[in-house]
CSV table of C-alpha atoms and ligand atoms in Angstrom, one decimal:
chain,number,residue,atom,x,y,z
A,187,MET,CA,11.1,-17.8,-62.5
A,188,SER,CA,9.4,-19.1,-59.2
A,189,PHE,CA,10.3,-22.5,-60.3
A,190,LEU,CA,14.2,-21.5,-61.0
A,191,VAL,CA,13.8,-20.3,-57.1
A,192,ARG,CA,12.8,-23.4,-55.4
A,193,ARG,CA,14.8,-25.8,-57.7
A,194,CYS,CA,18.1,-23.6,-56.8
A,195,CYS,CA,17.1,-24.1,-52.4
A,196,LEU,CA,16.3,-28.0,-53.7
A,197,THR,CA,19.7,-28.3,-55.0
A,198,HIS,CA,21.3,-26.0,-51.9
A,199,ASN,CA,19.6,-28.1,-49.4
A,200,VAL,CA,17.8,-24.8,-48.2
A,201,ASN,CA,14.3,-25.6,-46.9
A,202,ILE,CA,12.8,-22.2,-46.3
A,203,PHE,CA,9.6,-22.9,-48.8
A,204,PHE,CA,9.0,-25.9,-47.0
A,205,THR,CA,9.0,-24.9,-43.6
A,206,GLN,CA,5.5,-25.2,-41.9
A,207,ARG,CA,3.8,-22.1,-41.5
A,208,ARG,CA,3.2,-22.0,-37.8
A,209,PHE,CA,7.5,-22.0,-37.6
A,210,ARG,CA,7.9,-19.2,-39.6
A,211,TYR,CA,9.5,-16.1,-38.4
A,212,LYS,CA,6.7,-13.5,-37.5
A,213,LYS,CA,8.1,-10.0,-37.4
A,214,LYS,CA,4.9,-9.0,-35.8
A,215,TRP,CA,5.1,-11.9,-33.2
A,216,ALA,CA,9.0,-11.1,-32.3
A,217,THR,CA,8.0,-7.6,-31.3
A,218,GLN,CA,4.9,-8.4,-29.2
A,219,LEU,CA,6.9,-11.4,-27.2
A,220,LYS,CA,9.2,-8.0,-26.5
A,221,GLU,CA,6.8,-6.3,-25.0
A,222,LYS,CA,7.0,-5.1,-21.1
A,223,SER,CA,4.4,-7.1,-18.6
A,224,HIS,CA,2.4,-4.8,-16.2
A,225,THR,CA,5.0,-6.5,-13.8
A,226,ASP,CA,7.8,-5.6,-15.6
A,227,ARG,CA,7.0,-1.9,-15.9
A,228,ALA,CA,6.2,-1.9,-11.8
A,229,LEU,CA,9.6,-3.2,-11.1
A,230,GLU,CA,11.0,-0.8,-13.3
A,231,TYR,CA,9.2,2.4,-11.5
A,232,PHE,CA,10.0,0.9,-8.3
A,233,ASP,CA,14.2,0.9,-10.1
A,234,ILE,CA,13.4,4.6,-10.5
A,235,TYR,CA,11.7,5.8,-7.4
A,236,TYR,CA,12.4,3.3,-5.1
A,237,LYS,CA,15.8,2.3,-5.2
A,238,PRO,CA,17.8,6.1,-4.8
A,239,PHE,CA,15.7,6.5,-1.8
A,240,TYR,CA,16.3,3.1,0.3
A,241,ALA,CA,19.6,2.7,-1.1
A,242,LYS,CA,21.3,0.2,0.1
A,243,LEU,CA,18.4,-1.4,1.4
A,244,TRP,CA,16.7,-1.5,-1.9
A,245,PRO,CA,18.4,-4.9,-3.2
A,246,SER,CA,16.9,-6.8,0.2
A,247,ILE,CA,13.3,-5.1,-0.1
A,248,ARG,CA,13.0,-6.1,-4.0
A,249,ILE,CA,13.8,-9.1,-3.7
A,250,SER,CA,11.7,-9.7,-0.7
A,251,LEU,CA,8.6,-8.2,-2.9
A,252,LEU,CA,9.5,-10.6,-5.4
A,253,SER,CA,9.7,-13.6,-3.0
A,254,GLN,CA,6.6,-15.5,-0.9
A,255,GLN,CA,4.7,-13.0,1.5
A,256,LYS,CA,4.6,-13.9,5.0
A,257,TYR,CA,0.8,-14.2,6.7
A,258,GLY,CA,-0.3,-14.2,10.5
A,259,ALA,CA,-3.5,-15.7,11.6
A,260,LEU,CA,-5.7,-13.3,13.3
A,261,VAL,CA,-7.6,-15.5,15.9
A,262,ASN,CA,-11.2,-15.2,16.0
A,263,ASN,CA,-12.8,-14.1,19.2
A,264,PHE,CA,-16.0,-14.8,18.3
A,265,SER,CA,-16.0,-18.3,17.5
A,266,ILE,CA,-15.9,-20.1,20.6
A,267,ASP,CA,-13.4,-22.9,20.5
A,268,GLU,CA,-10.5,-22.5,22.8
A,269,ASP,CA,-8.4,-25.4,20.6
A,270,THR,CA,-7.2,-23.0,17.8
A,271,VAL,CA,-4.8,-20.9,19.9
A,272,ASN,CA,-3.5,-24.5,21.0
A,273,ASN,CA,-3.3,-25.9,16.9
A,274,LEU,CA,-1.6,-22.8,15.9
A,275,SER,CA,1.4,-23.0,19.1
A,276,GLN,CA,1.5,-26.8,17.7
A,277,LEU,CA,2.1,-25.6,14.4
A,278,GLY,CA,5.2,-23.6,16.1
A,279,ALA,CA,3.6,-20.1,15.8
A,280,PHE,CA,3.4,-17.5,18.4
A,281,ASP,CA,1.2,-14.7,19.3
A,282,ILE,CA,3.5,-11.4,18.6
A,283,ILE,CA,0.6,-9.5,20.3
A,284,GLN,CA,1.6,-11.2,23.8
A,285,GLN,CA,5.5,-11.1,22.5
A,286,ALA,CA,5.0,-7.1,22.0
A,287,ARG,CA,3.9,-6.7,25.4
A,288,ASP,CA,6.7,-8.5,27.2
A,289,THR,CA,9.1,-6.1,25.0
A,290,GLU,CA,10.2,-2.9,26.6
A,291,PRO,CA,9.6,0.0,24.2
A,292,LEU,CA,12.9,1.3,22.5
A,293,VAL,CA,13.1,5.4,21.8
A,294,GLU,CA,15.4,6.0,18.9
A,295,LYS,CA,15.9,9.3,17.5
A,296,SER,CA,14.4,8.8,14.0
A,297,GLU,CA,17.2,9.4,11.4
A,298,HIS,CA,15.2,12.5,9.5
A,299,PRO,CA,15.2,11.9,5.6
A,300,THR,CA,17.4,13.4,3.6
A,301,ILE,CA,14.8,13.4,0.7
A,302,GLY,CA,16.2,17.0,-0.7
A,303,GLU,CA,19.1,15.2,-1.4
A,304,VAL,CA,17.6,12.3,-2.7
A,305,VAL,CA,15.4,14.1,-4.9
A,306,LYS,CA,18.6,16.2,-6.6
A,307,GLU,CA,20.0,13.1,-7.1
A,308,MET,CA,17.4,10.8,-8.5
A,309,ASP,CA,15.7,13.9,-10.9
A,310,PRO,CA,14.9,12.1,-13.9
A,311,PHE,CA,14.3,15.6,-15.5
A,312,ARG,CA,18.0,16.1,-15.5
A,313,ASP,CA,19.4,15.7,-18.6
A,314,PRO,CA,23.4,17.3,-18.9
A,315,GLU,CA,22.6,18.5,-22.2
A,316,GLU,CA,19.9,20.5,-21.1
A,317,ASN,CA,20.1,23.7,-18.8
A,318,MET,CA,17.0,22.9,-16.6
A,319,GLU,CA,17.0,26.2,-14.9
A,320,PRO,CA,13.3,27.2,-14.4
A,321,GLU,CA,11.8,29.8,-17.0
A,322,PRO,CA,10.7,32.6,-15.7
A,323,ASP,CA,6.9,33.5,-15.4
A,324,ASN,CA,6.8,36.8,-17.0
A,325,LEU,CA,4.5,36.4,-19.8
A,326,ASP,CA,5.3,40.0,-21.2
A,327,MET,CA,8.7,38.4,-22.3
A,328,PHE,CA,9.1,36.4,-25.0
A,329,MET,CA,10.9,33.0,-24.9
A,330,PRO,CA,11.5,30.5,-27.5
A,331,VAL,CA,9.9,27.3,-26.6
A,332,LYS,CA,12.8,24.8,-26.0
A,333,LYS,CA,11.1,21.7,-27.2
A,334,VAL,CA,7.5,20.2,-27.2
A,335,TYR,CA,6.1,17.7,-25.5
A,336,SER,CA,4.0,14.7,-26.8
A,337,ASP,CA,1.2,13.7,-24.9
A,338,LYS,CA,3.2,10.5,-23.8
A,339,GLN,CA,6.0,12.9,-22.4
A,340,ILE,CA,3.7,14.8,-20.7
A,341,LYS,CA,1.9,12.1,-18.9
A,342,LYS,CA,5.6,10.9,-17.9
A,343,GLN,CA,6.6,14.2,-16.3
A,344,GLU,CA,3.5,13.9,-14.5
A,345,GLU,CA,4.3,10.9,-13.0
A,346,ILE,CA,7.8,12.1,-12.1
A,347,LYS,CA,5.4,14.9,-10.1
A,348,GLN,CA,3.5,12.7,-8.5
A,349,SER,CA,6.5,10.2,-7.2
A,350,LEU,CA,8.0,12.7,-5.5
A,351,TYR,CA,7.7,15.6,-3.4
A,352,SER,CA,9.3,18.5,-1.9
A,353,PRO,CA,9.4,18.5,1.7
A,354,LYS,CA,7.5,21.6,4.1
A,355,ASP,CA,7.7,22.4,7.1
A,356,VAL,CA,3.8,22.2,7.8
A,357,VAL,CA,3.5,19.1,10.0
A,358,LYS,CA,3.5,19.1,14.0
A,359,THR,CA,5.0,15.9,15.3
A,360,VAL,CA,4.0,15.6,19.1
A,361,PRO,CA,5.6,12.6,21.3
A,362,CYS,CA,3.7,9.2,21.2
A,363,LEU,CA,0.6,9.1,23.8
A,364,SER,CA,-0.3,5.4,23.1
A,365,THR,CA,1.0,3.0,25.2
A,366,ARG,CA,-2.0,0.0,24.9
A,367,LEU,CA,-1.9,-3.0,22.9
A,368,PRO,CA,-5.7,-4.5,23.0
A,369,GLU,CA,-6.1,-6.9,25.5
A,370,ASN,CA,-7.9,-9.5,23.6
A,371,LEU,CA,-6.2,-9.3,19.8
A,372,LYS,CA,-4.4,-12.2,19.2
A,373,LEU,CA,-2.0,-12.5,16.3
A,374,TYR,CA,0.0,-15.6,15.3
A,375,VAL,CA,3.2,-15.6,13.0
A,376,TYR,CA,5.9,-18.0,12.4
A,377,ASP,CA,9.3,-17.2,14.0
A,378,LEU,CA,11.6,-15.3,11.5
A,379,GLY,CA,13.1,-17.3,8.1
A,380,ASN,CA,10.2,-19.8,8.7
A,381,VAL,CA,8.0,-19.6,5.6
A,382,SER,CA,5.7,-22.5,6.0
A,383,ASP,CA,2.2,-21.8,5.4
A,384,PHE,CA,-0.8,-21.6,7.6
A,385,PRO,CA,-3.3,-24.2,7.0
A,386,LYS,CA,-6.5,-23.2,5.5
A,387,PRO,CA,-8.9,-21.5,8.1
A,388,THR,CA,-11.9,-24.1,9.5
A,389,THR,CA,-15.2,-23.5,10.3
A,390,VAL,CA,-15.5,-24.9,14.0
A,391,LYS,CA,-18.3,-25.5,16.5
A,392,SER,CA,-19.6,-22.0,16.3
A,393,ASN,CA,-20.1,-22.2,12.6
A,394,LEU,CA,-17.7,-19.3,11.8
A,395,LEU,CA,-14.2,-19.2,10.7
A,396,ASP,CA,-11.5,-20.0,13.3
A,397,TYR,CA,-8.8,-17.3,12.2
A,398,TYR,CA,-7.9,-14.8,9.5
A,399,LEU,CA,-5.1,-15.0,7.4
A,400,LEU,CA,-3.6,-11.5,6.9
A,401,ASP,CA,-0.3,-9.6,6.1
A,402,ALA,CA,0.7,-9.4,10.3
A,403,ALA,CA,1.7,-5.6,9.9
A,404,SER,CA,-2.1,-5.1,9.0
A,405,ILE,CA,-2.4,-5.1,12.9
A,406,LEU,CA,-0.3,-1.7,13.5
A,407,PRO,CA,-2.8,0.5,12.0
A,408,VAL,CA,-5.3,-0.9,14.1
A,409,ILE,CA,-2.9,-1.0,17.1
A,410,ALA,CA,-2.6,2.6,16.6
A,411,LEU,CA,-6.2,4.0,16.7
A,412,ASP,CA,-5.6,3.2,20.5
A,413,LEU,CA,-9.4,2.1,20.8
A,414,VAL,CA,-11.1,2.5,23.8
A,415,PRO,CA,-14.5,0.9,24.9
A,416,ASN,CA,-17.3,2.1,22.9
A,417,ASP,CA,-15.2,4.5,20.6
A,418,HIS,CA,-17.2,5.4,17.7
A,419,VAL,CA,-15.3,4.2,14.7
A,420,LEU,CA,-15.4,4.7,10.7
A,421,ASP,CA,-12.7,2.6,8.7
A,422,LEU,CA,-13.6,4.8,5.5
A,423,CYS,CA,-12.1,2.3,2.7
A,424,ALA,CA,-13.1,-1.0,4.3
A,425,ALA,CA,-12.8,-3.9,1.9
A,426,PRO,CA,-12.4,-6.4,1.9
A,427,GLY,CA,-12.3,-5.9,5.8
A,428,GLY,CA,-9.1,-7.7,7.4
A,429,LYS,CA,-8.7,-4.5,9.4
A,430,THR,CA,-12.4,-4.3,10.1
A,431,LEU,CA,-12.2,-7.4,11.5
A,432,ALA,CA,-9.0,-6.9,13.8
A,433,ILE,CA,-11.2,-3.7,15.2
A,434,LEU,CA,-14.3,-6.1,16.2
A,435,GLN,CA,-11.2,-8.9,17.8
A,436,THR,CA,-10.3,-6.0,19.6
A,437,LEU,CA,-13.7,-6.4,21.2
A,438,LEU,CA,-13.6,-3.1,22.4
A,439,THR,CA,-16.4,-1.8,20.1
A,440,GLU,CA,-19.0,-2.8,17.5
A,441,ASN,CA,-20.2,0.8,17.2
A,442,LEU,CA,-18.4,0.9,13.6
A,443,VAL,CA,-19.3,2.1,10.6
A,444,CYS,CA,-17.4,0.3,7.2
A,445,ASN,CA,-17.4,1.8,4.2
A,446,ASP,CA,-16.0,1.6,0.6
A,447,LYS,CA,-17.3,2.8,-2.8
A,448,CYS,CA,-16.4,-0.3,-4.5
A,449,ARG,CA,-19.5,-2.5,-4.8
A,450,ASN,CA,-18.1,-5.8,-5.4
A,451,ARG,CA,-15.1,-5.5,-2.7
A,452,ASN,CA,-18.0,-4.4,-0.2
A,453,GLN,CA,-19.4,-8.0,-0.5
A,454,ARG,CA,-16.4,-9.6,0.2
A,455,LEU,CA,-16.6,-7.4,3.5
A,456,ILE,CA,-19.8,-9.0,4.0
A,457,ASN,CA,-19.0,-12.1,3.7
A,458,VAL,CA,-15.9,-11.2,6.4
A,459,LEU,CA,-18.4,-10.3,8.6
A,460,ARG,CA,-21.0,-13.1,8.1
A,461,TYR,CA,-18.2,-16.1,8.1
A,462,TYR,CA,-16.6,-14.3,11.2
A,463,THR,CA,-18.6,-12.5,13.4
A,464,ASN,CA,-22.4,-13.5,12.6
A,465,ARG,CA,-23.2,-10.5,11.9
A,466,ASN,CA,-24.8,-9.2,8.8
A,467,LYS,CA,-24.5,-5.7,7.5
A,468,ASP,CA,-28.0,-4.4,9.2
A,469,THR,CA,-26.7,-5.2,12.7
A,470,SER,CA,-27.5,-1.8,14.4
A,471,SER,CA,-24.0,-1.5,15.9
A,472,ILE,CA,-22.2,-2.4,12.4
A,473,GLN,CA,-23.2,-0.4,9.4
A,474,VAL,CA,-21.9,-1.2,5.9
A,475,THR,CA,-21.8,1.7,3.5
A,476,CYS,CA,-21.0,2.0,-0.2
A,477,LYS,CA,-20.3,5.9,-0.7
A,478,ASN,CA,-17.3,8.0,-2.0
A,479,GLY,CA,-15.3,8.3,1.2
A,480,LEU,CA,-15.0,11.9,0.4
A,481,GLN,CA,-18.4,12.2,1.6
A,482,PHE,CA,-17.8,11.9,5.1
A,483,THR,CA,-17.2,15.5,6.8
A,484,GLU,CA,-19.4,15.4,9.8
A,485,PRO,CA,-17.3,15.3,12.9
A,486,ILE,CA,-19.3,12.3,14.8
A,487,PHE,CA,-16.2,9.9,15.3
A,488,ASP,CA,-13.6,8.9,17.8
A,489,LYS,CA,-11.4,7.3,15.3
A,490,VAL,CA,-11.3,7.2,11.7
A,491,LEU,CA,-8.9,4.6,9.6
A,492,VAL,CA,-7.9,6.1,6.3
A,493,ASP,CA,-6.7,3.1,4.6
A,494,VAL,CA,-6.2,4.6,1.5
A,495,PRO,CA,-5.8,2.8,-2.0
A,496,CYS,CA,-1.8,3.1,-3.1
A,497,ASN,CA,0.5,1.6,-5.3
A,498,SER,CA,0.1,-1.7,-3.6
A,499,ASP,CA,3.7,-3.0,-4.1
A,500,ARG,CA,3.3,-6.7,-4.1
A,501,HIS,CA,0.4,-6.9,-5.9
A,502,VAL,CA,1.8,-4.8,-9.0
A,503,ALA,CA,5.1,-6.7,-8.6
A,504,LEU,CA,3.6,-10.0,-9.0
A,505,ASN,CA,0.1,-9.8,-10.6
A,506,GLU,CA,-0.6,-9.2,-14.6
A,507,ASP,CA,-4.2,-9.2,-13.3
A,508,ASN,CA,-6.1,-5.8,-12.2
A,509,ASN,CA,-1.9,-4.3,-12.1
A,510,LEU,CA,-1.7,-0.2,-11.8
A,511,PHE,CA,1.2,-0.2,-14.1
A,512,LYS,CA,-1.7,-1.1,-16.9
A,513,PRO,CA,-0.8,1.4,-19.7
A,514,GLY,CA,-4.2,2.3,-19.7
A,515,ARG,CA,-4.4,3.2,-16.1
A,516,ILE,CA,-1.7,5.7,-15.9
A,517,GLU,CA,-4.1,8.7,-15.1
A,518,GLU,CA,-5.1,6.9,-12.0
A,519,ARG,CA,-1.6,6.2,-11.0
A,520,ILE,CA,-1.0,10.0,-11.5
A,521,HIS,CA,-3.5,11.1,-9.4
A,522,LEU,CA,-3.6,8.8,-6.6
A,523,PRO,CA,-1.7,10.8,-4.2
A,524,LYS,CA,-4.5,13.6,-4.7
A,525,LEU,CA,-7.3,11.1,-4.2
A,526,GLN,CA,-5.5,9.4,-0.8
A,527,SER,CA,-4.5,13.2,0.5
A,528,ASP,CA,-8.5,14.5,-0.1
A,529,LEU,CA,-9.3,11.2,1.7
A,530,LEU,CA,-7.5,11.8,4.5
A,531,VAL,CA,-8.6,15.3,4.6
A,532,ALA,CA,-12.3,14.0,4.9
A,533,GLY,CA,-10.7,11.6,7.2
A,534,ILE,CA,-9.9,14.2,9.4
A,535,LYS,CA,-12.9,16.4,8.9
A,536,SER,CA,-15.4,13.4,10.4
A,537,CYS,CA,-13.3,13.1,13.3
A,538,LYS,CA,-14.5,14.6,16.6
A,539,PRO,CA,-12.2,17.1,18.6
A,540,GLY,CA,-9.9,14.8,21.0
A,541,GLY,CA,-10.1,12.0,18.6
A,542,SER,CA,-7.7,10.5,16.2
A,543,VAL,CA,-7.1,9.8,12.4
A,544,VAL,CA,-4.9,6.7,11.4
A,545,TYR,CA,-3.6,7.2,7.7
A,546,SER,CA,-2.4,3.8,6.3
A,547,THR,CA,-1.0,2.5,2.9
A,548,CYS,CA,1.0,-1.1,1.5
A,549,THR,CA,3.4,1.1,-0.6
A,550,LEU,CA,7.3,1.8,-0.4
A,551,SER,CA,6.1,5.0,-2.3
A,552,PHE,CA,6.9,8.5,0.0
A,553,SER,CA,4.9,10.7,-2.0
A,554,GLN,CA,2.2,8.3,-1.0
A,555,ASN,CA,3.2,8.0,2.6
A,556,ASP,CA,4.6,11.0,4.1
A,557,GLY,CA,3.7,13.1,0.8
A,558,VAL,CA,0.0,12.9,1.6
A,559,ILE,CA,0.6,13.5,5.4
A,560,GLN,CA,2.0,16.8,4.4
A,561,SER,CA,-0.1,17.6,2.0
A,562,ALA,CA,-3.4,16.8,3.9
A,563,PHE,CA,-1.9,19.3,7.0
A,564,GLU,CA,-1.7,22.3,3.9
A,565,THR,CA,-4.8,21.6,2.7
A,566,ILE,CA,-6.5,21.5,6.5
A,567,TRP,CA,-4.5,24.8,7.5
A,568,THR,CA,-4.9,26.6,4.8
A,569,GLU,CA,-9.1,26.0,4.3
A,570,THR,CA,-10.3,24.6,7.8
A,571,ASN,CA,-9.9,26.2,11.1
A,572,ILE,CA,-8.8,22.5,12.8
A,573,ASN,CA,-6.0,22.0,14.5
A,574,ILE,CA,-4.3,18.5,14.1
A,575,VAL,CA,-0.7,17.2,15.1
A,576,VAL,CA,1.0,14.2,14.2
A,577,GLU,CA,1.4,11.4,17.0
A,578,ASP,CA,5.0,9.8,17.1
A,579,MET,CA,4.3,6.1,17.3
A,580,GLN,CA,7.6,5.2,17.1
A,581,PRO,CA,8.0,3.9,21.0
A,582,LEU,CA,4.8,1.7,20.8
A,583,PHE,CA,5.6,0.1,17.5
A,584,SER,CA,9.2,-0.8,18.8
A,585,ARG,CA,7.8,-3.2,21.2
A,586,PHE,CA,6.9,-4.9,17.4
A,587,ARG,CA,10.8,-5.3,16.5
A,588,ASN,CA,11.5,-8.8,16.8
A,589,THR,CA,8.6,-9.2,14.0
A,590,PHE,CA,8.9,-6.1,12.0
A,591,ASN,CA,12.1,-4.6,10.0
A,592,PHE,CA,10.8,-0.7,10.5
A,593,PHE,CA,12.7,2.0,8.1
A,594,PRO,CA,14.2,4.2,10.1
A,595,LYS,CA,13.9,7.7,7.8
A,596,CYS,CA,10.2,8.2,7.5
A,597,ARG,CA,9.5,11.4,8.9
A,598,PHE,CA,6.1,11.6,10.1
A,599,GLY,CA,5.3,7.7,9.8
A,600,GLN,CA,6.2,4.4,10.8
A,601,LEU,CA,7.1,2.3,7.7
A,602,VAL,CA,7.4,-2.0,7.9
A,603,LEU,CA,9.8,-2.7,5.0
A,604,PRO,CA,9.7,-6.3,3.5
A,605,LYS,CA,12.9,-8.7,4.4
A,606,LEU,CA,13.4,-11.9,3.7
A,607,SER,CA,13.5,-13.6,7.2
A,608,SER,CA,10.3,-11.2,7.9
A,609,ASN,CA,8.6,-10.9,5.1
A,610,PHE,CA,5.6,-8.5,5.8
A,611,GLY,CA,4.6,-5.6,4.4
A,612,PRO,CA,5.3,-2.3,3.3
A,613,MET,CA,2.9,-1.1,5.5
A,614,TYR,CA,3.1,2.9,6.6
A,615,VAL,CA,1.0,4.0,9.4
A,616,CYS,CA,0.9,7.4,10.5
A,617,LYS,CA,-1.6,8.9,13.4
A,618,ILE,CA,-3.1,12.3,13.3
A,619,ASN,CA,-4.5,13.7,16.5
A,620,ARG,CA,-7.4,16.7,16.3
A,621,LEU,CA,-7.0,19.0,18.9
A,622,GLN,CA,-9.6,21.3,17.7
B,1223,LIG,N1,-9.1,-1.7,4.8
B,1223,LIG,C1,-9.1,-2.8,3.8
B,1223,LIG,C2,-8.5,-3.7,4.5
B,1223,LIG,O1,-7.7,-4.4,5.7
B,1223,LIG,O2,-8.6,-4.8,4.1
B,1223,LIG,C3,-8.3,-2.4,2.7
B,1223,LIG,C4,-8.5,-1.4,1.5
B,1223,LIG,S1,-8.0,-1.3,0.4
B,1223,LIG,C5,-6.7,-0.8,0.8
B,1223,LIG,C6,-8.2,0.5,-0.1
B,1223,LIG,C7,-10.1,0.2,-0.4
B,1223,LIG,O3,-10.2,1.6,-1.0
B,1223,LIG,C8,-10.5,-0.5,-2.0
B,1223,LIG,O4,-11.4,-1.6,-1.4
B,1223,LIG,C9,-11.0,0.7,-2.7
B,1223,LIG,O5,-12.3,0.3,-3.2
B,1223,LIG,C10,-11.6,1.8,-1.9
B,1223,LIG,N2,-11.7,2.9,-2.2
B,1223,LIG,C11,-11.2,3.5,-3.2
B,1223,LIG,N3,-11.5,5.1,-3.7
B,1223,LIG,C12,-12.6,5.2,-2.6
B,1223,LIG,C13,-13.2,6.3,-2.3
B,1223,LIG,N4,-13.3,7.3,-2.7
B,1223,LIG,N5,-14.0,6.2,-1.2
B,1223,LIG,C14,-14.1,4.9,-0.8
B,1223,LIG,N6,-13.2,4.0,-0.4
B,1223,LIG,C15,-12.3,4.2,-1.7
C-alpha cells in the first residue's frame, strides 16, 4: 500500500515524502509561535485600561513608550571636575534645574478627572447580554448561580478590580507651600526633539564618576521633598539608587537611611554610593538597610521618599526579561496596589509630625497613582489618629513645563506623560504633609 502511495506521489510530482524533516509543518510549533509575548500582554493591558482614561492622548503616549527614552545627566558634585559641566554644555545639553529657576510658576486650575465616567465607559465586566445589577447580600434569599467562574476568570476579575478604583472624598488637598529648587542640583538634558545619547559617565580626577544617567523626571520626587539642611531622610525603596544619589547631590543632607528589600538591587545601590560619593554603606551618616519597608513605623524622619515597585510601564512594554506581565506573575500584579498603599502608610507613620512624605511611581496606572493615595488616606483615617494632607505641587512643577509634559487630570499628584519630543516618564509624584 505504502509503495503504491509513494509511486503515485512520484508520478504526480508530490514531494511530501521527500521534504526534509526540519521543513515539515509541525502543529505544535505553529501554535507556540502564535503565543503572546510578555510585552504583547503588557501592551494589551495598557490598551484596555489606559487608553479609555488617556483618550486622545493615548496614541502619542503609546508610541512614546515604545520609542527611545530620553535621559538626563545628573552632575556629580562629589567629583571635583569643573570640566563636567563644560563638556555637557558643549554637547548641546543644558541644566533644566537652572531653566526652571528662570521660569515663572504657572497656576493652572487642574481639570479634575472624570474617572467615574471613564470607569463606566471602560468597564470590561460589561456584557450586553448580562444584567449587571448587583446581587443582593441577603443570604436568606436563594439565588440560583448564574455562572460558575474558572480560576482564570476569577484572576481576571481581580485584575480588573486592581486596575480601577472608585474615587471617594477622603483626601484633603492644600495649596503648594514649597517654592525651593535645590541650589546645588544640576541636571543636563538635550533640547526638545534631540534624542542624542550622552557618552558613558567616566571617572575623573577624584576617581569618582562624573555624572549619573537617569530619567530626568526622576528629579521631581526629590525636588518635592523640599530638603533643608540636616533633614533626617528615609528612602524606603531605594535601589538601585538614582533618587538616593539625587538626594545626596542637593548637598543638604547626608543624614540618610536608604532601604530596599531586595538584596541584589541593594548591592547596586551600594555600588552607586561607592562610585559616585566615595561613601560606603557604613559611613555614620548614610545607612543602607535591607528590610521589608513595612517594618518602618517609628516617626523619626523629617522627609520620607516612597518610590514604590509598580507596573514599570516602559520596562514591561519593551523587555521580556523580568516582565511583570509574565502569566506566572499575575498574583504579584494583582497585589501591587495593596503593597504600594501599605508601603505609603509605613512611610507616613515613619514621618515626624511637621514632616513630608513623597510617593512616586513610574506607571500611568491611575489605581497605582491617585488610587493608592486615596487608599492610604482611608487607612490612615480609619486606623490611626495621624492627620495628613496632600500638598498640590502643580505651581512648583509648572516651572518644568518647558521640559516635561504634565497630565492635567490627576486628582492628587502630578504625572509626567511620555511624549516623542520630550520622552521622559511616566513619573507620578504626590506629596503628603503630616500635620499631627
Ligand atoms: N528609588 C529607586 C531609584 O530611584 O533608583 C527605584 C525603586 S524601584 C521603583 C522599587 C524598589 O522597591 C525595588 O528596588 C524593590 O526591590 C523595592 N521593594 C519592593 N518591595 C519592597 C518592600 N516591601 N520593602 C522595601 N522595598 C521594596
